[in-house]
Amino acid sequence: MKVAVAKGDGIGPEIMDAVLSIFDAKKVDLTYEFVDMGKWVFDKGFSNGMTPEAKHSIEELGILFKGPMETPKGKGVKSINVTARKTWNTYANKRVFQTLHGVDTVFSKAGILIDITIVRENIEDTYGGIEHMLTQDVALSRRFITRPGSEQLIRYAFEMAKKKGTRRITCGHKANIMKLTDGLFLECFQEIAKEYPELKSDDIIVDDLAMQLVVRPQEFDVVVLTNLQGDIISDLCAGLVGGLGFAPSANIGDHIAIFEAVHGTAPNIAGKNIANPTALLLSGIAMLRHLGLMENAAIIENALLYTLEQGVHTGDFGDKAIPAKNTTQFAEAIIANFGKIPQQGAKPQLPNMPATQTSFKLDHNEMMVSDDMQKEFIIGVDLFIESSGQPEYIAKKCQRHGGVKFKLVSISNRGTQVWPTGSVYTNLVNQYNVRFESIDDSPLNQQDVLGLYVSLSGDFKICSSELLNSWGNKKAYSLAQGQ
Ligand code: NAI
């Protein structure tokens, strides 16, 4: 079997060399194709941070084992890490956080064992980075949550939980506030949960989840989250088990999978050969299991756990009274412990299993559309306009443009209604949402909306617009606060 390997930037080459030296010492049945990806490739003029040859190899091989990569700071440059996850539709980001003996935390000292798997949506949400300045004062980020994308992720999480024999699968969300986006994610979770009656499933508001994880982490098992919330909660979980140095990550798609550590390039310690390779090693072990190399995975993981139990450590953790090993020495200590069994219980050396299928040829982009689409009507439009006038002034101007089809129903500023009712205590910025609806609830068409747009543009700069749709009797948009 062959996998693509990108060593990455900063500490990437050091920790990748350490991990591959462990694999080589164990004679893991893998060959590597080293591909050019990262900040250094970006600096050579490849705007997406990878060469065409690297892209081709990864799509051919279906597995990428990668070191951390730096996102060049500055406008217009997208993260290579996010680009890779999105381009290859690795929709499920699985991050496992377990108590490691030898890595002291407040929980391990209190005898509280942690074993939490975060399954984070990896493609959608604000991570599209679709952002616009609407006025010089107002920035807008678009947050996409889709039904097919959520279903794909949540189904993966339930299947994984079932295989793992999980105690509980929990959906973290903010559907009480973001009723359409997080609401859709939660709805998908609740629908799919019905197909797995044998699993205990529940949901929790994400801020409560953050608190509960800190107070009672042992009560959680598999937690499913949207992209940004999942990113934050998984770093919190990394903190529960000793920090980013112990947080592995697998980005799983139907065709391509990417294995990497959660942490970044650690520029402050790069080039010193002192970084902790554990997170990347745990990610590599997950890759071996994904490829069906169960025996090798177990032997290496047992050696790692045994090494940690012995108090062997790099500078970022462990007992300061015991001298720290550098990256190379830490890898050598693990190699020396092949065959050793950790006290906390050996990971089972299952016979090698058939690899999870990842790579197969696609000749077109897959379209994901829900089966039962409801009939859709346009019943109004939100027009986002620039103005530093008062709400009454804007209402008077807007009402003139409604014509025979539209009535002005609401004006809001930063999501809070300021007309026809509102409070003078609501501070304003120079961008309003003026909401027009059909005068007699009769369906509108796009030409009607364009007519209104053209008319209103005589008085205001229109920064953005959104159709107000309804499906059957269900309104497909949120109300303003106070509307
Ligand atoms: P970071 O994770 O690189 O560093 C945060 C802190 O953790 C630093 O003090 C660092 O020394 C320490 N640290 C991280 N990994 C360590 C390890 N293996 N051993 C010992 N100490 C370790 O986060 P930061 O500084 O925010 O990001 C640096 C760069 O990494 C940025 O360009 C960022 O975009 C990129 N990054 C890349 C990721 C990826 O490739 N998946 C993920 C996160 C950040």
Short mmCIF file of C-alpha atoms and ligand atoms in Angstrom, two decimals:
data_model
loop_
_atom_site.label_atom_id
_atom_site.label_comp_id
_atom_site.label_asym_id
_atom_site.label_seq_id
_atom_site.Cartn_x
_atom_site.Cartn_y
_atom_site.Cartn_z
CA MET A 1 0.00 0.00 0.00
CA LYS A 2 1.12 3.47 -0.82
CA VAL A 3 0.12 6.74 0.83
CA ALA A 4 0.93 10.35 0.02
CA VAL A 5 3.01 12.10 2.68
CA ALA A 6 3.42 15.87 3.06
CA LYS A 7 5.85 16.80 5.81
CA GLY A 8 4.50 20.33 6.16
CA ASP A 9 6.03 23.45 7.63
CA GLY A 10 7.59 24.45 10.97
CA ILE A 11 7.93 21.39 13.21
CA GLY A 12 6.22 19.28 10.51
CA PRO A 13 9.36 17.71 8.97
CA GLU A 14 10.83 16.91 12.43
CA ILE A 15 7.76 15.15 13.79
CA MET A 16 6.98 13.44 10.48
CA ASP A 17 10.53 12.04 10.29
CA ALA A 18 10.15 10.78 13.87
CA VAL A 19 6.83 9.06 13.12
CA LEU A 20 8.05 7.49 9.88
CA SER A 21 11.17 6.24 11.69
CA ILE A 22 8.83 4.40 14.09
CA PHE A 23 6.82 2.94 11.19
CA ASP A 24 10.01 1.88 9.41
CA ALA A 25 11.43 0.28 12.56
CA LYS A 26 8.21 -1.75 12.85
CA LYS A 27 8.46 -2.61 9.12
CA VAL A 28 4.97 -1.32 8.50
CA ASP A 29 3.86 -2.53 5.09
CA LEU A 30 3.50 0.93 3.55
CA THR A 31 5.35 2.94 0.95
CA TYR A 32 5.30 6.70 0.83
CA GLU A 33 5.02 9.18 -1.99
CA PHE A 34 6.31 12.49 -0.70
CA VAL A 35 4.28 15.36 -2.12
CA ASP A 36 4.89 19.12 -2.21
CA MET A 37 2.37 20.98 -0.04
CA GLY A 38 2.59 23.81 2.44
CA LYS A 39 3.68 27.39 2.91
CA TRP A 40 6.99 26.72 1.17
CA VAL A 41 5.10 25.56 -1.94
CA PHE A 42 2.87 28.61 -1.73
CA ASP A 43 6.02 30.75 -1.60
CA LYS A 44 7.15 29.16 -4.87
CA GLY A 45 4.06 30.65 -6.53
CA PHE A 46 1.48 27.83 -6.26
CA SER A 47 -1.53 29.81 -5.05
CA ASN A 48 -3.32 26.87 -3.39
CA GLY A 49 -0.18 25.69 -1.58
CA MET A 50 0.29 22.44 -3.52
CA THR A 51 1.79 21.47 -6.85
CA PRO A 52 -0.45 19.92 -9.56
CA GLU A 53 1.63 16.73 -9.14
CA ALA A 54 0.82 16.65 -5.40
CA LYS A 55 -2.92 17.04 -6.13
CA HIS A 56 -2.73 14.26 -8.74
CA SER A 57 -0.88 11.87 -6.40
CA ILE A 58 -3.28 12.44 -3.51
CA GLU A 59 -6.32 11.87 -5.72
CA GLU A 60 -4.70 8.68 -7.10
CA LEU A 61 -3.66 7.26 -3.73
CA GLY A 62 -6.66 8.35 -1.65
CA ILE A 63 -4.70 8.79 1.60
CA LEU A 64 -2.73 11.83 2.70
CA PHE A 65 -0.61 11.74 5.86
CA LYS A 66 0.33 15.33 6.53
CA GLY A 67 2.32 17.46 8.91
CA PRO A 68 1.00 20.85 10.00
CA MET A 69 1.06 23.62 7.40
CA GLU A 70 1.34 27.32 7.91
CA THR A 71 -1.33 29.63 6.59
CA PRO A 72 0.47 32.69 5.22
CA LYS A 73 -0.89 35.74 6.99
CA GLY A 74 -2.40 38.46 4.86
CA LYS A 75 -5.41 39.07 2.75
CA GLY A 76 -6.58 36.76 -0.01
CA VAL A 77 -4.66 33.66 1.06
CA LYS A 78 -6.75 30.68 2.07
CA SER A 79 -5.60 28.02 4.54
CA ILE A 80 -4.06 25.07 2.69
CA ASN A 81 -5.38 22.79 5.46
CA VAL A 82 -8.98 23.92 5.00
CA THR A 83 -8.60 23.86 1.20
CA ALA A 84 -7.41 20.24 1.32
CA ARG A 85 -10.28 19.14 3.57
CA LYS A 86 -12.90 20.91 1.46
CA THR A 87 -11.55 20.09 -2.00
CA TRP A 88 -11.50 16.38 -1.28
CA ASN A 89 -14.75 16.34 0.67
CA THR A 90 -13.32 14.89 3.85
CA TYR A 91 -16.56 15.74 5.55
CA ALA A 92 -15.96 14.06 8.93
CA ASN A 93 -13.22 15.27 11.22
CA LYS A 94 -12.73 12.62 13.88
CA ARG A 95 -10.67 13.63 16.88
CA VAL A 96 -10.11 11.19 19.72
CA PHE A 97 -9.18 12.43 23.20
CA GLN A 98 -8.17 9.79 25.73
CA THR A 99 -6.50 9.85 29.10
CA LEU A 100 -2.87 8.85 28.56
CA HIS A 101 -1.09 7.44 31.60
CA GLY A 102 2.07 9.44 32.15
CA VAL A 103 0.44 12.61 30.89
CA ASP A 104 -0.73 14.22 34.10
CA THR A 105 -3.82 16.41 34.10
CA VAL A 106 -6.16 17.52 36.88
CA PHE A 107 -8.51 14.74 35.77
CA SER A 108 -5.95 11.93 35.63
CA LYS A 109 -4.73 12.96 39.09
CA ALA A 110 -8.32 12.71 40.34
CA GLY A 111 -8.68 9.25 38.77
CA ILE A 112 -11.19 10.48 36.17
CA LEU A 113 -10.68 8.67 32.86
CA ILE A 114 -11.57 10.50 29.65
CA ASP A 115 -12.43 8.88 26.33
CA ILE A 116 -14.20 11.37 24.07
CA THR A 117 -14.48 11.25 20.30
CA ILE A 118 -15.42 14.52 18.63
CA VAL A 119 -16.94 14.17 15.16
CA ARG A 120 -16.82 17.62 13.65
CA GLU A 121 -18.39 18.65 10.36
CA ASN A 122 -15.44 19.58 8.17
CA ILE A 123 -16.65 21.26 4.98
CA GLU A 124 -19.43 23.74 5.71
CA ASP A 125 -20.30 26.43 8.26
CA THR A 126 -18.34 29.68 8.40
CA TYR A 127 -15.22 27.80 7.28
CA GLY A 128 -16.23 28.47 3.69
CA GLY A 129 -14.70 31.83 4.55
CA ILE A 130 -17.28 33.49 2.28
CA GLU A 131 -17.01 37.00 3.60
CA HIS A 132 -17.82 40.46 2.33
CA MET A 133 -17.55 43.99 3.63
CA LEU A 134 -21.08 45.34 3.12
CA THR A 135 -20.14 48.85 4.14
CA GLN A 136 -16.81 50.15 5.39
CA ASP A 137 -18.09 49.42 8.90
CA VAL A 138 -19.88 46.11 8.37
CA ALA A 139 -18.47 42.66 7.53
CA LEU A 140 -20.67 39.70 6.69
CA SER A 141 -19.76 36.00 6.84
CA ARG A 142 -22.03 33.44 5.22
CA ARG A 143 -22.65 30.29 7.17
CA PHE A 144 -23.74 27.32 5.09
CA ILE A 145 -25.29 24.34 6.83
CA THR A 146 -26.79 21.89 4.33
CA ARG A 147 -29.09 18.92 4.76
CA PRO A 148 -27.03 16.50 2.60
CA GLY A 149 -23.76 17.66 4.20
CA SER A 150 -25.14 17.30 7.73
CA GLU A 151 -26.66 13.89 6.95
CA GLN A 152 -23.40 12.61 5.49
CA LEU A 153 -21.48 13.63 8.63
CA ILE A 154 -24.08 12.50 11.16
CA ARG A 155 -24.56 9.12 9.48
CA TYR A 156 -20.78 8.61 9.64
CA ALA A 157 -20.85 9.50 13.36
CA PHE A 158 -23.65 7.02 14.13
CA GLU A 159 -21.97 4.23 12.14
CA MET A 160 -18.67 4.90 13.90
CA ALA A 161 -20.41 5.01 17.30
CA LYS A 162 -22.13 1.71 16.58
CA LYS A 163 -18.84 0.01 15.65
CA LYS A 164 -17.16 1.48 18.71
CA GLY A 165 -19.96 0.14 20.97
CA THR A 166 -20.49 3.62 22.29
CA ARG A 167 -22.38 4.51 25.50
CA ARG A 168 -23.79 7.77 24.26
CA ILE A 169 -23.84 9.96 21.15
CA THR A 170 -24.52 13.64 21.71
CA CYS A 171 -25.25 16.46 19.28
CA GLY A 172 -23.83 19.83 20.35
CA HIS A 173 -25.58 22.83 18.76
CA LYS A 174 -26.96 26.34 19.17
CA ALA A 175 -30.38 25.66 17.63
CA ASN A 176 -32.11 27.80 20.26
CA ILE A 177 -30.56 30.89 18.61
CA MET A 178 -29.66 29.82 15.06
CA LYS A 179 -32.94 28.11 14.38
CA LEU A 180 -32.44 27.48 10.66
CA THR A 181 -28.75 26.57 10.45
CA ASP A 182 -28.13 24.75 13.73
CA GLY A 183 -31.81 23.80 13.67
CA LEU A 184 -31.29 21.92 10.40
CA PHE A 185 -28.20 20.17 11.80
CA LEU A 186 -30.12 19.09 14.91
CA GLU A 187 -33.12 17.98 12.84
CA CYS A 188 -30.82 15.73 10.74
CA PHE A 189 -29.30 14.32 13.94
CA GLN A 190 -32.72 13.53 15.41
CA GLU A 191 -33.93 11.94 12.16
CA ILE A 192 -30.87 9.71 11.78
CA ALA A 193 -30.94 8.80 15.50
CA LYS A 194 -34.26 7.03 14.85
CA GLU A 195 -32.37 4.56 12.63
CA TYR A 196 -30.11 3.62 15.57
CA PRO A 197 -32.48 2.86 18.48
CA GLU A 198 -29.76 0.76 20.14
CA LEU A 199 -27.61 3.89 20.71
CA LYS A 200 -28.38 6.36 23.51
CA SER A 201 -28.56 9.70 21.70
CA ASP A 202 -29.22 13.18 23.04
CA ASP A 203 -28.46 16.81 22.30
CA ILE A 204 -27.04 19.70 24.27
CA ILE A 205 -26.60 23.43 23.68
CA VAL A 206 -22.95 24.05 22.90
CA ASP A 207 -22.21 26.51 25.73
CA ASP A 208 -23.66 24.07 28.26
CA LEU A 209 -21.60 21.34 26.57
CA ALA A 210 -18.41 23.37 27.12
CA MET A 211 -19.21 23.67 30.83
CA GLN A 212 -20.28 20.02 31.23
CA LEU A 213 -17.11 18.80 29.49
CA VAL A 214 -14.97 20.64 32.01
CA VAL A 215 -17.02 19.52 35.01
CA ARG A 216 -17.93 15.94 34.04
CA PRO A 217 -15.89 14.89 30.96
CA GLN A 218 -16.25 11.20 31.79
CA GLU A 219 -19.96 11.35 30.96
CA PHE A 220 -19.37 12.07 27.27
CA ASP A 221 -18.49 9.56 24.61
CA VAL A 222 -19.14 10.57 20.97
CA VAL A 223 -20.01 14.23 20.37
CA VAL A 224 -21.15 15.51 16.95
CA LEU A 225 -20.82 19.20 16.12
CA THR A 226 -20.84 21.73 13.30
CA ASN A 227 -17.50 22.96 12.02
CA LEU A 228 -16.61 26.05 14.12
CA GLN A 229 -18.23 24.81 17.33
CA GLY A 230 -16.49 21.45 16.78
CA ASP A 231 -13.14 23.14 16.31
CA ILE A 232 -13.43 25.05 19.58
CA ILE A 233 -14.85 22.14 21.58
CA SER A 234 -12.15 19.79 20.31
CA ASP A 235 -9.38 22.12 21.49
CA LEU A 236 -11.15 22.22 24.86
CA CYS A 237 -11.07 18.40 24.88
CA ALA A 238 -7.36 18.46 23.95
CA GLY A 239 -6.84 20.53 27.10
CA LEU A 240 -8.66 17.90 29.18
CA VAL A 241 -6.15 15.19 28.21
CA GLY A 242 -2.95 17.20 28.35
CA GLY A 243 -2.89 19.64 25.45
CA LEU A 244 -2.52 19.83 21.70
CA GLY A 245 0.54 17.57 21.76
CA PHE A 246 -1.85 14.63 22.34
CA ALA A 247 -4.66 15.44 19.92
CA PRO A 248 -4.82 13.34 16.73
CA SER A 249 -7.17 14.01 13.85
CA ALA A 250 -8.57 12.06 10.90
CA ASN A 251 -10.39 13.82 8.08
CA ILE A 252 -12.59 11.16 6.53
CA GLY A 253 -14.35 11.31 3.16
CA ASP A 254 -15.87 8.66 0.93
CA HIS A 255 -12.87 8.68 -1.42
CA ILE A 256 -9.98 10.48 0.23
CA ALA A 257 -8.88 10.61 3.88
CA ILE A 258 -6.34 12.94 5.48
CA PHE A 259 -4.55 12.12 8.75
CA GLU A 260 -2.84 14.92 10.67
CA ALA A 261 -2.29 16.28 14.19
CA VAL A 262 -4.68 18.93 15.51
CA HIS A 263 -1.83 21.30 16.38
CA GLY A 264 -0.13 23.74 14.04
CA THR A 265 3.43 24.34 12.91
CA ALA A 266 4.65 25.61 16.33
CA PRO A 267 6.98 28.21 14.78
CA ASN A 268 8.34 29.09 18.25
CA ILE A 269 10.06 25.67 18.54
CA ALA A 270 10.56 24.75 14.87
CA GLY A 271 14.00 23.50 13.80
CA LYS A 272 15.07 22.62 17.36
CA ASN A 273 14.12 18.92 17.30
CA ILE A 274 12.22 19.31 20.57
CA ALA A 275 8.59 19.03 19.39
CA ASN A 276 6.33 16.30 20.71
CA PRO A 277 5.49 13.83 17.91
CA THR A 278 2.71 12.04 19.88
CA ALA A 279 -0.28 13.72 18.21
CA LEU A 280 1.08 12.98 14.73
CA LEU A 281 1.96 9.43 15.78
CA LEU A 282 -1.59 8.87 17.11
CA SER A 283 -2.90 10.24 13.79
CA GLY A 284 -0.59 7.84 11.93
CA ILE A 285 -1.83 4.94 14.09
CA ALA A 286 -5.42 5.88 13.16
CA MET A 287 -4.29 5.81 9.50
CA LEU A 288 -2.83 2.32 9.94
CA ARG A 289 -6.16 1.11 11.37
CA HIS A 290 -8.01 2.83 8.50
CA LEU A 291 -5.77 0.86 6.14
CA GLY A 292 -6.47 -2.39 7.99
CA LEU A 293 -2.97 -2.65 9.48
CA MET A 294 -4.33 -3.60 12.91
CA GLU A 295 -1.37 -5.54 14.35
CA ASN A 296 1.15 -2.83 13.54
CA ALA A 297 -1.18 -0.16 14.89
CA ALA A 298 -1.62 -2.02 18.19
CA ILE A 299 2.09 -2.76 18.68
CA ILE A 300 3.08 0.85 18.03
CA GLU A 301 0.27 2.25 20.20
CA ASN A 302 1.13 -0.11 23.07
CA ALA A 303 4.78 0.94 22.80
CA LEU A 304 3.77 4.61 22.87
CA LEU A 305 1.49 4.13 25.90
CA TYR A 306 4.17 2.11 27.71
CA THR A 307 6.77 4.81 26.94
CA LEU A 308 4.51 7.53 28.33
CA GLU A 309 3.81 5.46 31.45
CA GLN A 310 7.56 5.19 32.04
CA GLY A 311 7.70 8.97 32.38
CA VAL A 312 9.55 9.46 29.09
CA HIS A 313 8.58 12.88 27.79
CA THR A 314 9.42 15.78 25.52
CA GLY A 315 9.80 19.29 26.92
CA ASP A 316 6.13 20.27 26.61
CA PHE A 317 4.78 17.83 29.24
CA GLY A 318 5.67 15.38 31.98
CA ASP A 319 7.69 15.44 35.17
CA LYS A 320 10.19 18.29 35.00
CA ALA A 321 12.44 16.35 37.43
CA ILE A 322 13.08 13.80 34.62
CA PRO A 323 15.16 15.28 31.76
CA ALA A 324 13.17 15.80 28.58
CA LYS A 325 13.95 13.79 25.43
CA ASN A 326 14.24 15.50 22.11
CA THR A 327 11.98 14.46 19.21
CA THR A 328 14.40 11.85 17.84
CA GLN A 329 15.15 10.35 21.27
CA PHE A 330 11.44 10.16 22.08
CA ALA A 331 10.85 8.17 18.85
CA GLU A 332 13.81 5.90 19.68
CA ALA A 333 12.36 5.23 23.14
CA ILE A 334 9.09 4.12 21.54
CA ILE A 335 10.95 1.86 19.10
CA ALA A 336 12.86 0.31 22.02
CA ASN A 337 9.51 -0.50 23.65
CA PHE A 338 7.96 -2.47 20.78
CA GLY A 339 6.31 -5.54 22.32
CA LYS A 340 5.84 -3.91 25.75
CA ILE A 341 2.36 -3.82 27.24
CA PRO A 342 1.09 -0.71 29.07
CA GLN A 343 -0.35 -1.15 32.55
CA GLN A 344 -3.57 0.53 31.55
CA GLY A 345 -4.37 -2.43 29.28
CA ALA A 346 -3.06 -3.43 25.90
CA LYS A 347 -4.75 -2.34 22.71
CA PRO A 348 -5.91 -5.55 21.01
CA GLN A 349 -3.65 -6.84 18.23
CA LEU A 350 -6.42 -7.75 15.82
CA PRO A 351 -5.43 -9.50 12.62
CA ASN A 352 -5.03 -7.18 9.66
CA MET A 353 -8.40 -6.21 8.24
CA PRO A 354 -9.33 -5.21 4.70
CA ALA A 355 -8.60 -1.52 4.25
CA THR A 356 -11.51 0.93 4.37
CA GLN A 357 -12.08 1.75 0.73
CA THR A 358 -11.07 5.26 -0.02
CA SER A 359 -9.65 5.86 -3.45
CA PHE A 360 -11.60 5.18 -6.58
CA LYS A 361 -11.87 7.10 -9.77
CA LEU A 362 -14.49 9.78 -10.16
CA ASP A 363 -15.11 11.47 -13.51
CA HIS A 364 -17.56 14.12 -12.38
CA ASN A 365 -18.55 16.02 -9.23
CA GLU A 366 -21.15 14.22 -7.14
CA MET A 367 -24.38 16.18 -6.62
CA MET A 368 -26.11 15.70 -3.27
CA VAL A 369 -29.80 16.69 -3.30
CA SER A 370 -32.57 15.71 -0.88
CA ASP A 371 -35.27 13.41 -2.27
CA ASP A 372 -38.52 15.06 -1.30
CA MET A 373 -38.31 18.71 -2.27
CA GLN A 374 -41.36 20.79 -1.33
CA LYS A 375 -42.96 23.38 -3.59
CA GLU A 376 -41.29 26.71 -3.13
CA PHE A 377 -42.79 30.22 -3.25
CA ILE A 378 -41.13 33.63 -3.12
CA ILE A 379 -43.13 35.73 -0.63
CA GLY A 380 -40.75 38.64 -0.14
CA VAL A 381 -37.19 39.89 -0.07
CA ASP A 382 -34.66 41.20 2.41
CA LEU A 383 -32.61 44.05 0.97
CA PHE A 384 -29.53 45.05 2.94
CA ILE A 385 -28.92 48.75 2.36
CA GLU A 386 -26.30 51.23 3.44
CA SER A 387 -27.59 54.27 5.31
CA SER A 388 -26.72 56.28 8.37
CA GLY A 389 -30.23 57.74 8.54
CA GLN A 390 -32.77 57.09 11.31
CA PRO A 391 -35.30 54.21 10.90
CA GLU A 392 -38.30 56.54 10.30
CA TYR A 393 -36.46 58.28 7.47
CA ILE A 394 -35.57 54.96 5.86
CA ALA A 395 -39.11 53.64 6.24
CA LYS A 396 -40.57 56.69 4.52
CA LYS A 397 -38.17 56.34 1.60
CA CYS A 398 -38.63 52.56 1.29
CA GLN A 399 -42.42 52.68 1.42
CA ARG A 400 -42.41 54.73 -1.78
CA HIS A 401 -40.78 51.84 -3.64
CA GLY A 402 -43.19 49.02 -2.66
CA GLY A 403 -45.48 49.64 -5.64
CA VAL A 404 -48.50 47.36 -6.09
CA LYS A 405 -46.74 44.13 -5.16
CA PHE A 406 -44.71 44.80 -2.02
CA LYS A 407 -45.32 46.16 1.45
CA LEU A 408 -42.53 47.16 3.83
CA VAL A 409 -42.97 44.97 6.92
CA SER A 410 -39.86 45.47 8.98
CA ILE A 411 -36.55 47.30 9.23
CA SER A 412 -33.80 45.82 11.33
CA ASN A 413 -30.25 46.76 12.19
CA ARG A 414 -27.77 44.01 13.12
CA GLY A 415 -30.76 41.64 13.35
CA THR A 416 -32.81 43.76 15.77
CA GLN A 417 -36.06 45.31 14.58
CA VAL A 418 -36.03 49.11 14.71
CA TRP A 419 -39.19 49.78 12.65
CA PRO A 420 -42.24 49.69 12.89
CA THR A 421 -41.50 49.04 16.56
CA GLY A 422 -38.18 49.18 18.35
CA SER A 423 -36.27 51.12 20.95
CA VAL A 424 -34.15 54.24 20.73
CA TYR A 425 -31.72 52.41 23.00
CA THR A 426 -30.76 50.08 20.13
CA ASN A 427 -27.44 51.34 18.75
CA LEU A 428 -27.27 51.45 14.98
CA VAL A 429 -24.61 50.84 12.34
CA ASN A 430 -24.80 52.14 8.79
CA GLN A 431 -26.37 49.03 7.33
CA TYR A 432 -30.06 48.11 7.58
CA ASN A 433 -32.11 45.14 6.47
CA VAL A 434 -35.36 46.34 4.90
CA ARG A 435 -37.87 43.50 4.61
CA PHE A 436 -40.55 43.61 1.94
CA GLU A 437 -43.31 41.03 1.64
CA SER A 438 -46.00 40.41 -0.92
CA ILE A 439 -48.95 42.81 -0.35
CA ASP A 440 -51.67 40.16 -0.44
CA ASP A 441 -49.54 37.08 0.29
CA SER A 442 -49.68 36.13 -3.38
CA PRO A 443 -46.49 34.50 -4.69
CA LEU A 444 -43.94 36.74 -6.31
CA ASN A 445 -41.40 36.01 -9.00
CA GLN A 446 -37.78 37.07 -9.47
CA GLN A 447 -38.74 39.81 -11.94
CA ASP A 448 -40.95 41.41 -9.25
CA VAL A 449 -38.01 41.37 -6.88
CA LEU A 450 -35.68 42.84 -9.49
CA GLY A 451 -38.19 45.63 -10.14
CA LEU A 452 -38.13 46.53 -6.44
CA TYR A 453 -34.32 46.25 -6.38
CA VAL A 454 -33.94 48.66 -9.30
CA SER A 455 -36.42 51.11 -7.82
CA LEU A 456 -34.85 51.11 -4.33
CA SER A 457 -31.34 51.42 -5.76
CA GLY A 458 -32.34 54.95 -6.82
CA ASP A 459 -32.31 55.93 -3.13
CA PHE A 460 -29.85 53.54 -1.46
CA LYS A 461 -26.77 51.45 -2.12
CA ILE A 462 -28.05 47.86 -1.86
CA CYS A 463 -25.23 45.81 -0.38
CA SER A 464 -26.85 42.39 -0.49
CA SER A 465 -30.19 40.69 -0.90
CA GLU A 466 -31.93 37.45 0.11
CA LEU A 467 -35.20 36.04 -1.20
CA LEU A 468 -37.84 35.23 1.41
CA ASN A 469 -39.06 31.77 0.46
CA SER A 470 -41.79 29.60 1.88
CA TRP A 471 -42.25 25.88 1.45
CA GLY A 472 -45.89 25.02 1.90
CA ASN A 473 -46.87 26.99 5.01
CA LYS A 474 -43.34 26.99 6.40
CA LYS A 475 -41.37 30.24 6.25
CA ALA A 476 -37.77 29.61 5.22
CA TYR A 477 -36.22 32.63 6.94
CA SER A 478 -35.74 33.97 10.43
CA LEU A 479 -37.59 36.86 12.02
CA ALA A 480 -35.74 39.92 13.26
CA GLN A 481 -35.30 40.20 17.04
CA GLY A 482 -38.49 41.88 18.20
CA GLN A 483 -40.37 41.34 14.91
P1 NAI B 1 0.35 25.79 17.19
O1 NAI B 1 -0.49 24.58 17.43
O2 NAI B 1 1.35 25.69 16.11
O3 NAI B 1 1.11 26.21 18.53
C1 NAI B 1 0.43 26.53 19.75
C2 NAI B 1 1.35 26.24 20.92
O4 NAI B 1 1.47 24.82 21.10
C3 NAI B 1 2.77 26.75 20.74
O5 NAI B 1 3.26 27.16 21.98
C4 NAI B 1 3.56 25.53 20.26
O6 NAI B 1 4.91 25.56 20.61
C5 NAI B 1 2.83 24.42 21.01
N1 NAI B 1 2.86 23.15 20.24
C6 NAI B 1 2.10 22.84 19.17
N2 NAI B 1 2.41 21.62 18.74
C7 NAI B 1 3.37 21.15 19.55
C8 NAI B 1 4.09 19.93 19.59
N3 NAI B 1 3.89 18.94 18.73
N4 NAI B 1 5.03 19.78 20.55
C9 NAI B 1 5.25 20.75 21.46
N5 NAI B 1 4.58 21.92 21.47
C10 NAI B 1 3.66 22.12 20.52
O7 NAI B 1 -0.69 26.99 16.89
P2 NAI B 1 -0.43 28.45 16.28
O8 NAI B 1 0.82 29.03 16.84
O9 NAI B 1 -1.71 29.15 16.47
O10 NAI B 1 -0.28 28.25 14.71
C11 NAI B 1 0.97 28.24 14.03
C12 NAI B 1 0.71 27.97 12.56
O11 NAI B 1 0.16 26.67 12.38
C13 NAI B 1 -0.24 28.95 11.88
O12 NAI B 1 0.26 29.30 10.61
C14 NAI B 1 -1.51 28.16 11.72
O13 NAI B 1 -2.26 28.58 10.60
C15 NAI B 1 -0.96 26.75 11.51
N6 NAI B 1 -1.88 25.69 11.88
C16 NAI B 1 -1.91 24.58 11.08
C17 NAI B 1 -2.72 23.52 11.39
C18 NAI B 1 -2.69 22.32 10.49
O14 NAI B 1 -1.83 22.20 9.66
N7 NAI B 1 -3.63 21.40 10.62
C19 NAI B 1 -3.60 23.52 12.57
C20 NAI B 1 -3.45 24.72 13.39
C21 NAI B 1 -2.63 25.75 13.03
#
